[in-house]
Amino acid sequence: MKPITILIADDEAEIADLIALHLDKEGYRSIKVSNGREALHAIQSQPIDLAILDIMMPELDGYEATRQIRERYRIPIIFVSAKTSDLDKITGLVMGADDYMTKPFNPMELMARVHALLRRSMRLNQPDLEPTSVIEAGGLTIDPDKRTVTFYEENVELTPKEFDILYLLASHSKKVFSVENIFQHVWGEAYYEGGNTVMVHIRTLRKKLGEDTHKHKFIKTVWGVGYTFNG
């Protein structure tokens, strides 16, 4: 059985070494690089199961590296960054990261998040034993097998998490999901401090679906309860 390989991209060698030390203790194989361009090269040249990226790196920062990774790959990405503002976190999640931790960080918490993302990624990559169906509603077409979304035949580019949220709601169109429910279904782990993460994803999802420019709202807020799909 091949070892799980995790990429660490950080230009601070001490931090990269610390993360690698804890990953090695957990039985993972770690690869260290010092900038975004080297991170892209590593992902293109060998199988990588998860990436831990800094944001402020030379040559190519973490945001741009993530954008380019998301064009071709669905591997889980965790940002570990000294950028601590809410805007920085929102930007990281919108660019396609699955999780965001700020420096200084607790290495054991990082390992817990690595475990959770890998469990979810492996579950999603297992063959689906039940047939899935394309959902069509109000000009919106959601194909769970191809993981594509179109609106009146125009492609809508979604991050993996945005797609998962949309498909979860659309495939249970009469059910109202709380923020906690959405987090547990999409992130595949127990809910804790995940409310803002879910709401950020829903905000950007609504924007990508054009809800700010047309009257139809696909994602309806049920105040005090959660969200539902309004097909």
PDB file of N, CA and C in Angstrom, residues 74 121-134 143-147 163-164 167 171:
ATOM      1  N   ARG A  74      -8.294  17.978  -7.512  1.00  0.00           N
ATOM      2  CA  ARG A  74      -9.289  18.100  -6.449  1.00  0.00           C
ATOM      3  C   ARG A  74      -8.713  17.735  -5.078  1.00  0.00           C
ATOM      4  N   SER A 121     -11.832  12.957   1.713  1.00  0.00           N
ATOM      5  CA  SER A 121     -11.362  12.830   0.336  1.00  0.00           C
ATOM      6  C   SER A 121     -11.396  11.375  -0.119  1.00  0.00           C
ATOM      7  N   MET A 122     -10.954  10.461   0.746  1.00  0.00           N
ATOM      8  CA  MET A 122     -10.942   9.047   0.389  1.00  0.00           C
ATOM      9  C   MET A 122     -12.360   8.505   0.227  1.00  0.00           C
ATOM     10  N   ARG A 123     -13.287   9.001   1.061  1.00  0.00           N
ATOM     11  CA  ARG A 123     -14.671   8.565   0.955  1.00  0.00           C
ATOM     12  C   ARG A 123     -15.290   9.027  -0.366  1.00  0.00           C
ATOM     13  N   LEU A 124     -14.993  10.246  -0.764  1.00  0.00           N
ATOM     14  CA  LEU A 124     -15.540  10.781  -2.012  1.00  0.00           C
ATOM     15  C   LEU A 124     -14.955  10.086  -3.232  1.00  0.00           C
ATOM     16  N   ASN A 125     -13.719   9.595  -3.112  1.00  0.00           N
ATOM     17  CA  ASN A 125     -13.063   8.965  -4.260  1.00  0.00           C
ATOM     18  C   ASN A 125     -13.383   7.483  -4.397  1.00  0.00           C
ATOM     19  N   GLN A 126     -14.138   6.936  -3.443  1.00  0.00           N
ATOM     20  CA  GLN A 126     -14.550   5.548  -3.561  1.00  0.00           C
ATOM     21  C   GLN A 126     -15.658   5.432  -4.605  1.00  0.00           C
ATOM     22  N   PRO A 127     -15.740   4.301  -5.313  1.00  0.00           N
ATOM     23  CA  PRO A 127     -16.804   4.136  -6.300  1.00  0.00           C
ATOM     24  C   PRO A 127     -18.175   4.299  -5.663  1.00  0.00           C
ATOM     25  N   ASP A 128     -19.036   5.024  -6.338  1.00  0.00           N
ATOM     26  CA  ASP A 128     -20.387   5.251  -5.848  1.00  0.00           C
ATOM     27  C   ASP A 128     -21.253   4.038  -6.178  1.00  0.00           C
ATOM     28  N   LEU A 129     -21.783   3.393  -5.154  1.00  0.00           N
ATOM     29  CA  LEU A 129     -22.561   2.181  -5.367  1.00  0.00           C
ATOM     30  C   LEU A 129     -23.994   2.481  -5.782  1.00  0.00           C
ATOM     31  N   GLU A 130     -24.454   3.703  -5.531  1.00  0.00           N
ATOM     32  CA  GLU A 130     -25.810   4.061  -5.889  1.00  0.00           C
ATOM     33  C   GLU A 130     -25.791   5.010  -7.083  1.00  0.00           C
ATOM     34  N   PRO A 131     -26.729   4.825  -8.023  1.00  0.00           N
ATOM     35  CA  PRO A 131     -26.760   5.711  -9.176  1.00  0.00           C
ATOM     36  C   PRO A 131     -27.081   7.138  -8.757  1.00  0.00           C
ATOM     37  N   THR A 132     -26.448   8.093  -9.403  1.00  0.00           N
ATOM     38  CA  THR A 132     -26.726   9.496  -9.137  1.00  0.00           C
ATOM     39  C   THR A 132     -27.430  10.077 -10.349  1.00  0.00           C
ATOM     40  N   SER A 133     -28.225  11.081 -10.122  1.00  0.00           N
ATOM     41  CA  SER A 133     -29.002  11.652 -11.217  1.00  0.00           C
ATOM     42  C   SER A 133     -28.706  13.128 -11.369  1.00  0.00           C
ATOM     43  N   VAL A 134     -28.816  13.586 -12.606  1.00  0.00           N
ATOM     44  CA  VAL A 134     -28.644  15.004 -12.906  1.00  0.00           C
ATOM     45  C   VAL A 134     -29.862  15.754 -12.381  1.00  0.00           C
ATOM     46  N   ASP A 143     -24.701  18.147 -12.487  1.00  0.00           N
ATOM     47  CA  ASP A 143     -24.331  16.774 -12.831  1.00  0.00           C
ATOM     48  C   ASP A 143     -23.367  16.248 -11.777  1.00  0.00           C
ATOM     49  N   PRO A 144     -23.821  15.370 -10.870  1.00  0.00           N
ATOM     50  CA  PRO A 144     -22.952  14.905  -9.780  1.00  0.00           C
ATOM     51  C   PRO A 144     -21.823  13.986 -10.230  1.00  0.00           C
ATOM     52  N   ASP A 145     -22.005  13.282 -11.359  1.00  0.00           N
ATOM     53  CA  ASP A 145     -20.941  12.405 -11.840  1.00  0.00           C
ATOM     54  C   ASP A 145     -19.799  13.209 -12.451  1.00  0.00           C
ATOM     55  N   LYS A 146     -20.129  14.187 -13.268  1.00  0.00           N
ATOM     56  CA  LYS A 146     -19.110  15.040 -13.879  1.00  0.00           C
ATOM     57  C   LYS A 146     -18.702  16.185 -12.956  1.00  0.00           C
ATOM     58  N   ARG A 147     -19.501  16.381 -11.897  1.00  0.00           N
ATOM     59  CA  ARG A 147     -19.298  17.482 -10.946  1.00  0.00           C
ATOM     60  C   ARG A 147     -19.266  18.817 -11.686  1.00  0.00           C
ATOM     61  N   PHE A 163     -19.631  23.094  -4.756  1.00  0.00           N
ATOM     62  CA  PHE A 163     -20.426  22.084  -5.473  1.00  0.00           C
ATOM     63  C   PHE A 163     -21.124  21.158  -4.481  1.00  0.00           C
ATOM     64  N   ASP A 164     -20.383  20.700  -3.474  1.00  0.00           N
ATOM     65  CA  ASP A 164     -20.956  19.762  -2.506  1.00  0.00           C
ATOM     66  C   ASP A 164     -22.138  20.385  -1.762  1.00  0.00           C
ATOM     67  N   TYR A 167     -25.105  20.628  -4.277  1.00  0.00           N
ATOM     68  CA  TYR A 167     -25.715  19.324  -4.555  1.00  0.00           C
ATOM     69  C   TYR A 167     -26.453  18.788  -3.342  1.00  0.00           C
ATOM     70  N   SER A 171     -30.373  18.152  -3.918  1.00  0.00           N
ATOM     71  CA  SER A 171     -30.821  16.756  -3.914  1.00  0.00           C
ATOM     72  C   SER A 171     -31.782  16.461  -2.765  1.00  0.00           C
TER      73      SER A 171
END
